[in-house]
Tab-separated table of C-alpha atoms in Angstrom:
chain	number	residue	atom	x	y	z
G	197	UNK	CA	-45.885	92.254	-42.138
G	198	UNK	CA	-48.543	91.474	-39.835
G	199	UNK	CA	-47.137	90.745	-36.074
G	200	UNK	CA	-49.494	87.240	-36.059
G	201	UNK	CA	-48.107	86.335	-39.240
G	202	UNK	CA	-44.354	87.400	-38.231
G	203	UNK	CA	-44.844	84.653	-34.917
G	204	UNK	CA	-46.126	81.813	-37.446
G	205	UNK	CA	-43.054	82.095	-39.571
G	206	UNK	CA	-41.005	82.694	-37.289
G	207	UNK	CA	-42.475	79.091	-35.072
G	208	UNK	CA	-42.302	77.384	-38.747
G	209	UNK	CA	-38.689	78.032	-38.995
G	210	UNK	CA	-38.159	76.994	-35.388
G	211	UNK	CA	-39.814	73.635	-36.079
G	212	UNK	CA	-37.742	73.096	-39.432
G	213	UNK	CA	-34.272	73.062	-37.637
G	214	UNK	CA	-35.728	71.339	-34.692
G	215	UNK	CA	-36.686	68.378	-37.594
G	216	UNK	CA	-33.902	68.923	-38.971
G	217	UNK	CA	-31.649	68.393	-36.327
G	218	UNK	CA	-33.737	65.197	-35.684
G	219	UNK	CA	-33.170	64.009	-39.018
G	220	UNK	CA	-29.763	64.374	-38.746
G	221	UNK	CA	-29.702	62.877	-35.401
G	222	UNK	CA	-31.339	59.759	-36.789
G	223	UNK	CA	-29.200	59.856	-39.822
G	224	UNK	CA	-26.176	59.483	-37.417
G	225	UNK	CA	-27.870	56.257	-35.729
G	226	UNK	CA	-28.516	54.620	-39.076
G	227	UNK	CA	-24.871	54.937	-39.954
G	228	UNK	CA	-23.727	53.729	-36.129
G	229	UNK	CA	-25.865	51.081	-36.637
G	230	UNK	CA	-24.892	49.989	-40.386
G	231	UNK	CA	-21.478	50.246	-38.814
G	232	UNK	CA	-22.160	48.438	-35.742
G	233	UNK	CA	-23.735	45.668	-38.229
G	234	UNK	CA	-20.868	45.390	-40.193
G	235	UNK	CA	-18.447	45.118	-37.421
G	236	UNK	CA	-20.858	41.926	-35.849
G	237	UNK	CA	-20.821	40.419	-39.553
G	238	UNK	CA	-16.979	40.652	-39.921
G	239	UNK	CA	-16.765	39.161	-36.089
G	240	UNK	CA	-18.472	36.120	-37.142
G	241	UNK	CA	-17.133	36.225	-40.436
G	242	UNK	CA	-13.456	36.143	-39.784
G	243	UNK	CA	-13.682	32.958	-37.060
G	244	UNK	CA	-15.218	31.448	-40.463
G	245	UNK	CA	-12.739	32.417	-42.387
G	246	UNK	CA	-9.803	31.014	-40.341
G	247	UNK	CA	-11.381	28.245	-39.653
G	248	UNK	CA	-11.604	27.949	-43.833
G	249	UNK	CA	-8.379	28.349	-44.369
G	250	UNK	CA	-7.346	25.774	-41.739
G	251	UNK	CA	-9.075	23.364	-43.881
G	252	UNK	CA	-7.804	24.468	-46.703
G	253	UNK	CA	-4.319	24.354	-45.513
G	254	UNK	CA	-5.125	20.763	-44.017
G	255	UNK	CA	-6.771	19.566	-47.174
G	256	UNK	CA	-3.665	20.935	-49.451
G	257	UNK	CA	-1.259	19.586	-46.767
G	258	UNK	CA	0.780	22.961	-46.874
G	259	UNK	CA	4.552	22.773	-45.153
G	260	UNK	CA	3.681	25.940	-43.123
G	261	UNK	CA	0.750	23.861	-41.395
G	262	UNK	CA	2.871	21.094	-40.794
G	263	UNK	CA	5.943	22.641	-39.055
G	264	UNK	CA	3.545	23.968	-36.690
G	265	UNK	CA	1.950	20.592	-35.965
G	266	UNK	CA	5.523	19.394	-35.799
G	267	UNK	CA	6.297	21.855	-32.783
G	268	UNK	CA	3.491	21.019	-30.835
G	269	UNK	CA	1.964	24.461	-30.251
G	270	UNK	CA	-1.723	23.917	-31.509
G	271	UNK	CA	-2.844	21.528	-28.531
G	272	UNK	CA	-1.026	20.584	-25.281
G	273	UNK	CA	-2.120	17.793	-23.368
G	274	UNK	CA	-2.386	19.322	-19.591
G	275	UNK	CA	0.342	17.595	-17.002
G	276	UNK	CA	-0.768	16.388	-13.930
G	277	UNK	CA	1.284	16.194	-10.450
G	278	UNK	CA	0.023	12.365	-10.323
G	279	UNK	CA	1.295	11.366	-13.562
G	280	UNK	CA	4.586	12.069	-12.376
G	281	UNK	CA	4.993	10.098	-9.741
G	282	UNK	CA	5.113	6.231	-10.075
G	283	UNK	CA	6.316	3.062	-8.353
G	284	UNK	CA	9.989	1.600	-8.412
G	285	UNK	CA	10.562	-0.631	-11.156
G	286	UNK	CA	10.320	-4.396	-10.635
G	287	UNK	CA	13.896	-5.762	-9.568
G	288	UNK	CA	15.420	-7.827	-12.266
G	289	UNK	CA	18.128	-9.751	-9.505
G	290	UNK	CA	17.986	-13.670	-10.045
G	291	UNK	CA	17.242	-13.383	-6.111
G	292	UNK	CA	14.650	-11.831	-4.519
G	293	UNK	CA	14.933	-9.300	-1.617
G	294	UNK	CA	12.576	-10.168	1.735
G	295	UNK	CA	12.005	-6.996	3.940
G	296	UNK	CA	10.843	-8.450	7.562
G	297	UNK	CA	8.746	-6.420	10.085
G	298	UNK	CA	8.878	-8.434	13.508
G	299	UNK	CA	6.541	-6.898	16.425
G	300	UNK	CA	5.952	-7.522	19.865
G	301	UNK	CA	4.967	-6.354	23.347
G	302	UNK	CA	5.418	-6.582	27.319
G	303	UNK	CA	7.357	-9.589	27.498
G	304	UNK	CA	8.056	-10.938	23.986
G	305	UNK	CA	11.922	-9.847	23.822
G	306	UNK	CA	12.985	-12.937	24.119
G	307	UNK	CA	10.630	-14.605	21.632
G	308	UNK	CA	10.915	-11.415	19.579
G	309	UNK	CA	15.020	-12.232	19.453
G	310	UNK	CA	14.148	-16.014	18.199
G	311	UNK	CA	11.889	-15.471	15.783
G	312	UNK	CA	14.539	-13.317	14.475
G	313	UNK	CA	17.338	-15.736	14.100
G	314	UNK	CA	14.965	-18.519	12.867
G	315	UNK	CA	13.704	-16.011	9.360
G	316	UNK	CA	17.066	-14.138	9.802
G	317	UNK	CA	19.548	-14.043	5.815
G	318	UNK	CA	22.215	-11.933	5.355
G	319	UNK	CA	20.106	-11.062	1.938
G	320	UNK	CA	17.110	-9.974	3.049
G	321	UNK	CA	16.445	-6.818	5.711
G	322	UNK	CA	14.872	-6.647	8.976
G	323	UNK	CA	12.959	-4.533	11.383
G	324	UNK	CA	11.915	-4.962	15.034
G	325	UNK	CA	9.926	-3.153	17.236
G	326	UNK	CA	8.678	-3.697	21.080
G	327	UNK	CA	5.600	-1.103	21.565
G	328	UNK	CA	5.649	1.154	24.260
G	329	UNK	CA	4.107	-0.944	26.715
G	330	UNK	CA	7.160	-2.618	26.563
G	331	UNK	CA	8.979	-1.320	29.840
G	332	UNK	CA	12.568	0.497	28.767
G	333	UNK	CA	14.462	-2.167	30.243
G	334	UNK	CA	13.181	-4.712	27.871
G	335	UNK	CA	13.741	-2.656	24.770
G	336	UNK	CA	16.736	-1.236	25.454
G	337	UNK	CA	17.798	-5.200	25.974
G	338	UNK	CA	16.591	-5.902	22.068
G	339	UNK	CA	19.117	-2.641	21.081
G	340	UNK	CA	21.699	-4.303	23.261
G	341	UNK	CA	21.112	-7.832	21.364
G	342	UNK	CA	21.176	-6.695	18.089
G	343	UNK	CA	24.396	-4.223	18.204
G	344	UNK	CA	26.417	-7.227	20.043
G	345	UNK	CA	25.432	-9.850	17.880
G	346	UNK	CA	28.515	-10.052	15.622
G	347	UNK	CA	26.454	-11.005	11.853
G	348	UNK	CA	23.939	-8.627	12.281
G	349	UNK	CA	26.843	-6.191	12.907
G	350	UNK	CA	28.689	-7.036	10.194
G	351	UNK	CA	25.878	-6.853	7.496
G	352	UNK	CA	23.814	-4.287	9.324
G	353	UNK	CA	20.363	-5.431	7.925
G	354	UNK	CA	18.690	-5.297	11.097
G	355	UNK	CA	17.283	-2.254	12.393
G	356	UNK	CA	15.247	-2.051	15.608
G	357	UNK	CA	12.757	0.913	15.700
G	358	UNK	CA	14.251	3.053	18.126
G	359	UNK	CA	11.064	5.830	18.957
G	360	UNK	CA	8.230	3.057	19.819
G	361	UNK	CA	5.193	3.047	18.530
G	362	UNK	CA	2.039	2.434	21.648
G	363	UNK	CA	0.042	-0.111	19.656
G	364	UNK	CA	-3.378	-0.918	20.678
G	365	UNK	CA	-4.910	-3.753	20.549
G	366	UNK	CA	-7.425	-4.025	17.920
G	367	UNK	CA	-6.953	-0.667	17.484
G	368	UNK	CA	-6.053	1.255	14.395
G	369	UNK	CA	-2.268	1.734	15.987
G	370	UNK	CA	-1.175	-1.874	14.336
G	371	UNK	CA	-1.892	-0.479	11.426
G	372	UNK	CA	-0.011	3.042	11.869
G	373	UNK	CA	2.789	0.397	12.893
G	374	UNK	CA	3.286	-1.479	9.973
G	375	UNK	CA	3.081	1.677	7.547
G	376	UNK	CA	6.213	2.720	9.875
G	377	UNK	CA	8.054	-0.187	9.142
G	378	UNK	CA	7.474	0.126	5.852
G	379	UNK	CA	8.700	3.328	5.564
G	380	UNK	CA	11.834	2.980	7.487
G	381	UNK	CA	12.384	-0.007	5.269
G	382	UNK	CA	11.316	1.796	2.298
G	383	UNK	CA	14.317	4.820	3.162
G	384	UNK	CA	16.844	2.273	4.563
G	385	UNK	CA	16.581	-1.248	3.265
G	386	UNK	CA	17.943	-0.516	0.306
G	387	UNK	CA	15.871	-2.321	-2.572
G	388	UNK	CA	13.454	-4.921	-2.028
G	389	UNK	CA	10.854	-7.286	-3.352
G	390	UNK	CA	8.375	-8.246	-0.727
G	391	UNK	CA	7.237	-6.967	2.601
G	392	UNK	CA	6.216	-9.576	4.944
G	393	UNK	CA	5.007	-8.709	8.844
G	394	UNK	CA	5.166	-11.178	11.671
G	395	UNK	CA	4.972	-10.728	15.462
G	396	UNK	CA	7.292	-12.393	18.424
G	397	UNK	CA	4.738	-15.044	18.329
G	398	UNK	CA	5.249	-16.244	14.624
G	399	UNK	CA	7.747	-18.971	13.834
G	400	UNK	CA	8.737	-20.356	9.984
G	401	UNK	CA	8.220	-23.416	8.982
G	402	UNK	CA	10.785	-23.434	6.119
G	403	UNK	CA	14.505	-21.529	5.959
G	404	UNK	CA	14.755	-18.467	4.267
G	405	UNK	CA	17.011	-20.580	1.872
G	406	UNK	CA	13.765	-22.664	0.829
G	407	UNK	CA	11.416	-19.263	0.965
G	408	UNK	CA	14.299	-17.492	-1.464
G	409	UNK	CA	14.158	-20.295	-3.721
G	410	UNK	CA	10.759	-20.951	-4.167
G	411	UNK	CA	9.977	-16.827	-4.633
G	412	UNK	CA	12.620	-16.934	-7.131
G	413	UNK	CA	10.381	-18.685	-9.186
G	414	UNK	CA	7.139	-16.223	-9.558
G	415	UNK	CA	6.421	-13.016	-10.904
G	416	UNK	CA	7.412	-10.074	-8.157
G	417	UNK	CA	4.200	-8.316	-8.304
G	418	UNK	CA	1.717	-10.906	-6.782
G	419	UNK	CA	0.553	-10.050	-3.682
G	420	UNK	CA	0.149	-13.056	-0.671
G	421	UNK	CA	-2.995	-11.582	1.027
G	422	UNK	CA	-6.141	-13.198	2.164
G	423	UNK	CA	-8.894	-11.331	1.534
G	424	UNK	CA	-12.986	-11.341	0.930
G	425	UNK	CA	-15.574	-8.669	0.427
G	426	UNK	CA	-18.302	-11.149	2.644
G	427	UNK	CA	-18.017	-9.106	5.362
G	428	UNK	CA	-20.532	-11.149	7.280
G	429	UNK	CA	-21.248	-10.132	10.981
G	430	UNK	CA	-17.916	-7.992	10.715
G	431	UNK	CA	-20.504	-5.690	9.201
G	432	UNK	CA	-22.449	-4.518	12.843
G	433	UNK	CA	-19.814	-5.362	15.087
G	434	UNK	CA	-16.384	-3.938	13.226
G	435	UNK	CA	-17.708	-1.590	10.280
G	436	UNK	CA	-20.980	0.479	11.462
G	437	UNK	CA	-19.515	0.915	15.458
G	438	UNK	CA	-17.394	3.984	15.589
G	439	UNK	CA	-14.338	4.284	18.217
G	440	UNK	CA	-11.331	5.920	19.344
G	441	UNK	CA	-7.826	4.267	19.459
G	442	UNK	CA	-6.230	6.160	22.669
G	443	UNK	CA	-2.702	4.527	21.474
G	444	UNK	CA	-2.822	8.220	19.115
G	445	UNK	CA	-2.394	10.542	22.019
G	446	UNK	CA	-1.770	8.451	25.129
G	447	UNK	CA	1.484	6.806	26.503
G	448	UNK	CA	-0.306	4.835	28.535
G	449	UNK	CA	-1.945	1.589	26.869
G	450	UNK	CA	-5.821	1.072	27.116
G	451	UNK	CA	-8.596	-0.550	26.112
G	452	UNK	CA	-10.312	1.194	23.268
G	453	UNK	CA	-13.094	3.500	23.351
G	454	UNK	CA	-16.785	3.313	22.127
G	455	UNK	CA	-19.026	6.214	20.654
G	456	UNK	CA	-22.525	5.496	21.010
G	457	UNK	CA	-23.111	6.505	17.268
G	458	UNK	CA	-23.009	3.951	14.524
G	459	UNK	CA	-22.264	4.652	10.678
G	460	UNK	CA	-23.286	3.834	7.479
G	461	UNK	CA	-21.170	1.790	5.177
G	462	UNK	CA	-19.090	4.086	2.582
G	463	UNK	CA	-20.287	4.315	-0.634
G	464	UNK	CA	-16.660	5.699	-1.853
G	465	UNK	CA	-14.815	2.371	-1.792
G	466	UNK	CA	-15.958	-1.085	-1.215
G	467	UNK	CA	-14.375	-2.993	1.988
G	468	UNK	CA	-12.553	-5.821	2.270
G	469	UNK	CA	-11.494	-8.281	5.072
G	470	UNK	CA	-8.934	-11.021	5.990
G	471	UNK	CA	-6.458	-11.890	7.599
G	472	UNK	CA	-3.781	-9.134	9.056
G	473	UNK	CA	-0.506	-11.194	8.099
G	474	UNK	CA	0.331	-11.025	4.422
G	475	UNK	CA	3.398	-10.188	1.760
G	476	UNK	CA	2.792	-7.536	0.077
G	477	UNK	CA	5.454	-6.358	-3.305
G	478	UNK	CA	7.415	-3.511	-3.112
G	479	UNK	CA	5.093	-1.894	-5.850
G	480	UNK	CA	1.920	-2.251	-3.370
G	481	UNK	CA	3.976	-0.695	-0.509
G	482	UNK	CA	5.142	2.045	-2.003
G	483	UNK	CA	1.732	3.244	-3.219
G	484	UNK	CA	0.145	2.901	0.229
G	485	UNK	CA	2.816	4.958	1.675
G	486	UNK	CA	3.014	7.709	-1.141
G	487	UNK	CA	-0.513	7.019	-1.757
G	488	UNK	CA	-0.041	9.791	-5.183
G	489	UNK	CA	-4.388	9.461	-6.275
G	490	UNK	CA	-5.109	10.035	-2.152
G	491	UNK	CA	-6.939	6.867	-1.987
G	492	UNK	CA	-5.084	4.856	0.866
G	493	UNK	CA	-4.808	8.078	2.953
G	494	UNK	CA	-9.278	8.460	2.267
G	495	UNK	CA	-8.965	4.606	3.434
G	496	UNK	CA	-6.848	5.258	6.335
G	497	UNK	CA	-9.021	7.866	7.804
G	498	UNK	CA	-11.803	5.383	7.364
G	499	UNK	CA	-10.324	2.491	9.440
G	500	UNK	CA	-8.933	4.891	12.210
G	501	UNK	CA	-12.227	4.160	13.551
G	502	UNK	CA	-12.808	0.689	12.669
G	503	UNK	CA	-12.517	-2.680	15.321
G	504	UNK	CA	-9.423	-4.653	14.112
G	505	UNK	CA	-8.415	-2.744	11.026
G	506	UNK	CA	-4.911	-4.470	10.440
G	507	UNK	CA	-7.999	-7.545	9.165
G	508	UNK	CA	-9.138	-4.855	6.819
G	509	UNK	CA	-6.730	-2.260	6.030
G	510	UNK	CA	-4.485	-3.159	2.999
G	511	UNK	CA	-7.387	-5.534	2.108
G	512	UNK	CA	-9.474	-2.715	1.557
G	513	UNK	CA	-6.776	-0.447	-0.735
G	514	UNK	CA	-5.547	-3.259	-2.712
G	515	UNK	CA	-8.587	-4.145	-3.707
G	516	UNK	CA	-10.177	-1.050	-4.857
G	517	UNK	CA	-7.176	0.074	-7.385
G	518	UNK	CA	-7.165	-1.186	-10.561
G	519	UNK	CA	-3.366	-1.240	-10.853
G	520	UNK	CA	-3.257	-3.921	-7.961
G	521	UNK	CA	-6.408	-5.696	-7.629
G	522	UNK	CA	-5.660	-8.690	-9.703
G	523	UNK	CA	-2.088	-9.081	-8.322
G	524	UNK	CA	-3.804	-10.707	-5.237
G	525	UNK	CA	-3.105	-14.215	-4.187
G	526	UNK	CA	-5.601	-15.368	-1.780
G	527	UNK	CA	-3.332	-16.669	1.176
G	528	UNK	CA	-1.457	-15.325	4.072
G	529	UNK	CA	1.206	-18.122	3.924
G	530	UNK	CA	0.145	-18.676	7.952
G	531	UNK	CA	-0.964	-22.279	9.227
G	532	UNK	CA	-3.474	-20.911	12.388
G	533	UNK	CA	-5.361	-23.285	13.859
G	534	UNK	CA	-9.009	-21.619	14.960
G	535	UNK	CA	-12.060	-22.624	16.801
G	536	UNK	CA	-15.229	-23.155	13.946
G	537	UNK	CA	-16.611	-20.501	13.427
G	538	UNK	CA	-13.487	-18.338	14.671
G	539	UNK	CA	-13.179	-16.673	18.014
G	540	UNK	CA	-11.124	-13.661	18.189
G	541	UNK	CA	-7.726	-15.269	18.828
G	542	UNK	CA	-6.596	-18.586	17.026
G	543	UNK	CA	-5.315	-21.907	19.504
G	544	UNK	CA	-1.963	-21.882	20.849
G	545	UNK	CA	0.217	-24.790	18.807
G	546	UNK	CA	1.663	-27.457	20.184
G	547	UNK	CA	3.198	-30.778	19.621
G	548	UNK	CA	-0.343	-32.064	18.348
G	549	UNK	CA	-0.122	-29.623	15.863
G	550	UNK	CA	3.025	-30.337	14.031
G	551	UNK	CA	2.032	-32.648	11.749
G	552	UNK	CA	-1.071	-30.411	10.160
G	553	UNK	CA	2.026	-27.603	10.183
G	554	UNK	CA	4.043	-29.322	7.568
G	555	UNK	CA	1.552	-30.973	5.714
G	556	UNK	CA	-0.212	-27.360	5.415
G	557	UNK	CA	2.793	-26.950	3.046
G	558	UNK	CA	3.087	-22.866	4.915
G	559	UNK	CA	5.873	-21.268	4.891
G	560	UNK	CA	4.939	-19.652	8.688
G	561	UNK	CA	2.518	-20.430	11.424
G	562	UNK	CA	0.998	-18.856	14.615
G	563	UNK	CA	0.492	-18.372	17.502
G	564	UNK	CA	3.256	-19.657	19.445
G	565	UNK	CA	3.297	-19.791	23.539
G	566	UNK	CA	7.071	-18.455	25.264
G	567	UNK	CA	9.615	-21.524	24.834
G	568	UNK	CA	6.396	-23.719	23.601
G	569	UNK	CA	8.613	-27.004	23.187
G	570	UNK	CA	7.072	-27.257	19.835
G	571	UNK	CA	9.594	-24.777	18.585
G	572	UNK	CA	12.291	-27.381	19.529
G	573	UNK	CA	11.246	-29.964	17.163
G	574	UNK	CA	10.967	-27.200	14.673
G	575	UNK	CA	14.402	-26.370	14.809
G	576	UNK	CA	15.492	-29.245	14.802
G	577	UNK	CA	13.954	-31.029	12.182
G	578	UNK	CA	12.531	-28.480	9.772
G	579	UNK	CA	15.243	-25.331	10.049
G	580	UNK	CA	18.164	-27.562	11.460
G	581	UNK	CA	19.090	-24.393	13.337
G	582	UNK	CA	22.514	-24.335	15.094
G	583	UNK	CA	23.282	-23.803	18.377
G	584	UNK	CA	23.081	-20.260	18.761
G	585	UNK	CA	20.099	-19.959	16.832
G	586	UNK	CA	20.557	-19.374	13.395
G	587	UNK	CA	19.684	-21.396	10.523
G	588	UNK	CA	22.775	-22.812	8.490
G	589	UNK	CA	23.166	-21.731	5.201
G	590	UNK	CA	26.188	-21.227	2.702
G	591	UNK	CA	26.522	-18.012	4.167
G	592	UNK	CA	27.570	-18.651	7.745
G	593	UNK	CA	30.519	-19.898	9.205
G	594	UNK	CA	31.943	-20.034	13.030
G	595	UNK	CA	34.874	-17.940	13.960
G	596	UNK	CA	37.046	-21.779	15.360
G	597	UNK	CA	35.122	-24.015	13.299
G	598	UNK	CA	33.197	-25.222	16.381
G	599	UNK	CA	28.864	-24.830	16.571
G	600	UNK	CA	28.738	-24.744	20.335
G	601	UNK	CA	26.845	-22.413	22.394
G	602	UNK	CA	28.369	-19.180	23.030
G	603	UNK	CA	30.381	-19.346	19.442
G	604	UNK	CA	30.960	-15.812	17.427
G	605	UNK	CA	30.044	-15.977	13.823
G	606	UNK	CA	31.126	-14.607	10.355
G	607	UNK	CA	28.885	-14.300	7.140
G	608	UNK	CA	31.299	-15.665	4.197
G	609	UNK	CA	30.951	-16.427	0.557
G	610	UNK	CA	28.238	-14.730	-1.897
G	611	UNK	CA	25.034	-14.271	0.368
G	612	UNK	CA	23.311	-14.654	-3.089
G	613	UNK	CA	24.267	-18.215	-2.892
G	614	UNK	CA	21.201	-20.079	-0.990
G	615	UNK	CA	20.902	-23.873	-0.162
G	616	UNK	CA	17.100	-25.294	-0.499
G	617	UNK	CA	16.004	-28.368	1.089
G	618	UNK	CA	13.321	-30.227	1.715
G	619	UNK	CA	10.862	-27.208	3.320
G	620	UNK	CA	11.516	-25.759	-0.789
G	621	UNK	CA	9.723	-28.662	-2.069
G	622	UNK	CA	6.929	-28.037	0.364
G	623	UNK	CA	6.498	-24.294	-0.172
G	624	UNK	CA	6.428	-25.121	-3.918
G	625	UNK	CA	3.816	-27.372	-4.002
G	626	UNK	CA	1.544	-24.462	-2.325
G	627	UNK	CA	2.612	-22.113	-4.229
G	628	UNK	CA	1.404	-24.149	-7.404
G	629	UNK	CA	-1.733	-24.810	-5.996
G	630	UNK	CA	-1.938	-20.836	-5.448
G	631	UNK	CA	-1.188	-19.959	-9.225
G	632	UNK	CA	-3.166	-22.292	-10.006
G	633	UNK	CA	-5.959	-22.000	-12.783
G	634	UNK	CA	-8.781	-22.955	-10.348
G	635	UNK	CA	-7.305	-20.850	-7.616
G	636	UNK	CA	-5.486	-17.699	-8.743
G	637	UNK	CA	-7.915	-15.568	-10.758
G	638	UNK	CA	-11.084	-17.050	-9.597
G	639	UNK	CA	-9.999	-15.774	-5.872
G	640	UNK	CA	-8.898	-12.089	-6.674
G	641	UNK	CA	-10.918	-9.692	-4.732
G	642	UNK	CA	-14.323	-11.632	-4.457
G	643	UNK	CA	-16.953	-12.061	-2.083
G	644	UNK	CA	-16.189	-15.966	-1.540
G	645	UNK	CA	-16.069	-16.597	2.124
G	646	UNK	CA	-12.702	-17.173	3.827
């Protein structure tokens, strides 16, 4: 054979099993891809088919599917830390519980002490505080009072807070305050219906036999707290300035300071102002101190920079949670007499104002002046307090039978058992006017001027 014609055949055979590997090649693709294809179809097939079958199970209402429906172990609703946690149930006791916070500075022991008697029940609980400004002599005089004082150590419902709290004024402090009262009533008060805060300047109008009576009478989740979302000029002079409360890391009281800055108004919550006495229910208390959806701690951090937050505070929270906001009744159960429109503090009572006390039909008023004589006509013919300060009640009795100054006393017979007189009748007629149709519902967290 030719050389030339050896090379061609020999090139032609080359290029045969060089195609012919290709072709095999390819034929291996085809088949890796047919395969590949018919894995994808069963992958979507067989979600098909389940879901088929499901249906068909459903629609022939098979036992198999519904045992597992029984146990739960298709679909789990997801648990939540919040959901867990909830509020103390409502009390059912014919007789409601009041827990007291009573505050006061430099030189309101004495007033502090009778305010004290004059709301004081061997039913209800108590806690007093002097701030630090208070000098330790005068403190450690209110300890002295209330471990000597032979009722309150025998029942042992008064507690006086022992670590004081430096409370500025106007400052976000009074607020930080009153959430510690709360708690330490909250932990050690036992249980309770209603908070209700005064300071060494308040003074009731009605005994706690007439307040017991009349708060028998009403559902124990309203709460007494006047409130508006008309802000007003409260807007540029409490809500946009932005300041710092040294009563949070100073032991020495001062005046507030002032950043230069100003702030919008949040867009998270809408605010709320009023007055900064109120009664608040249990229920209300114990979500602003465990706060479980975050919302009064977001609040808090709001106001501690906010002009005169104990007017805005709880205002603020109460209305802004659905659970609450139409529990509100709007009154602070205060008769304050105030210049038109209001200054920053209300008049000091006096005699004049005694007669627009009772017929105000409140169950407290404010502001008081040390040993204003006002409070002796009070005593005398609105509480009928006794000698030493206390106002009588089924519950008390004197150690020889006498009421003279100086006596000891005992608490006998059920402290359940309460007496109402004429300051019930009063209270009631409020209270009605409250609950009203005209006033309750109307009232609840609107923008209707104070």
């Amino acid at each position: 054979m030719p050389l030339e014609l050896e090379k061609c055949t020999n090139n032609v055979s080359r290029i045969s099993i060089i195609n012919s590997n290709k072709i095999m090649d390819l034929s291996t693709k085809i088949i890796q891809i047919q395969k590949t294809k018919k894995c994808f179809f069963l992958l979507v097939l067989l979600p098909l088919l389940v879901l088929l079958s499901l249906i068909t199970s459903y629609n022939s209402k098979t036992k198999l599917y519904k045992t597992s429906l029984d146990q739960k172990t298709l679909l789990k609703t997801p648990e939540f830390v919040e959901s867990k946690m909830g509020i103390s149930p409502i009390s059912k006791n014919p007789l409601p519980k009041i827990a007291y916070l009573i505050s006061g500075s430099r030189g309101d022991g004495e007033s502090l002490k009778r305010t004290l008697k004059a709301v004081y029940h061997p039913w209800n609980e108590y806690v007093v505080h002097l701030d630090l400004e208070a000098p330790p002599d005068e403190r450690l005089d209110l300890i002295d009072f209330v471990e000597k004082e032979s009722v309150f150590r025998e029942v042992g419902n008064v507690r006086v807070m022992a670590k004081s709290n430096l409370v500025t004024y106007r400052g976000p402090t009074m607020v930080s305050n009153t959430l510690h009262g709360m708690a330490i009533l909250l932990k050690e008060g036992g249980t309770w219906d209603w908070f209700i805060n005064l300071s060494a300047s308040d003074y009731p109008l009605v005994t706690q036999d007439d307040l017991l009576h009349v708060l028998s009478t009403i559902p124990r989740d309203l709460n007494f707290i006047e409130h508006t979302s008309d802000i007003g000029w409260k807007e540029f002079h409490r809500a946009r300035p932005i300041l710092i409360d040294p009563g949070f890391y100073s032991s020495q009281k001062s005046d507030i300071f002032w950043a230069p800055e100003k702030r919008g108004l949040p867009t998270a919550f809408k605010l709320y102002t009023g007055s900064a006495w109120m009664m608040l229910s249990r229920p209300f208390v114990e979500y602003c101190l465990w706060g479980w959806d975050n919302l009064p701690r977001t609040i808090l951090m709001y106001y501690a920079n906010f002009l005169s937050s104990p007017e805005g505070y709880f205002h603020t929270v109460i209305c802004n949670v659905e659970e609450f906001k139409n529990t509100t009744v709007n009154h602070d159960l205060h008769f304050i007499s105030w210049d038109n429109p209001p200054k920053q503090h209300p008049h000091f009572l006096t005699s004049e104002n005694y007669k627009s006390m009772v017929n105000s039909n409140a169950p407290f008023a404010r502001k008081f002046g040390k040993r204003e004589a006002v409070l002796d006509k009070i005593d005398s013919e609105l509480l009928r307090s006794n000698s030493n300060g206390f106002v009588p009640g089924k519950w008390l009795a004197t150690e020889n039978g006498n009421d003279t100054v100086g006596s000891s006393y005992r608490v006998v017979n059920d402290t359940s058992e309460i007496w109402p007189g004429p300051g019930a009748d009063r209270l009631k007629n409020l209270v009605r006017k409250l609950l009203s149709k005209e006033n309750f519902r109307p009232r609840q967290c609107t923008s209707v001027p104070l």
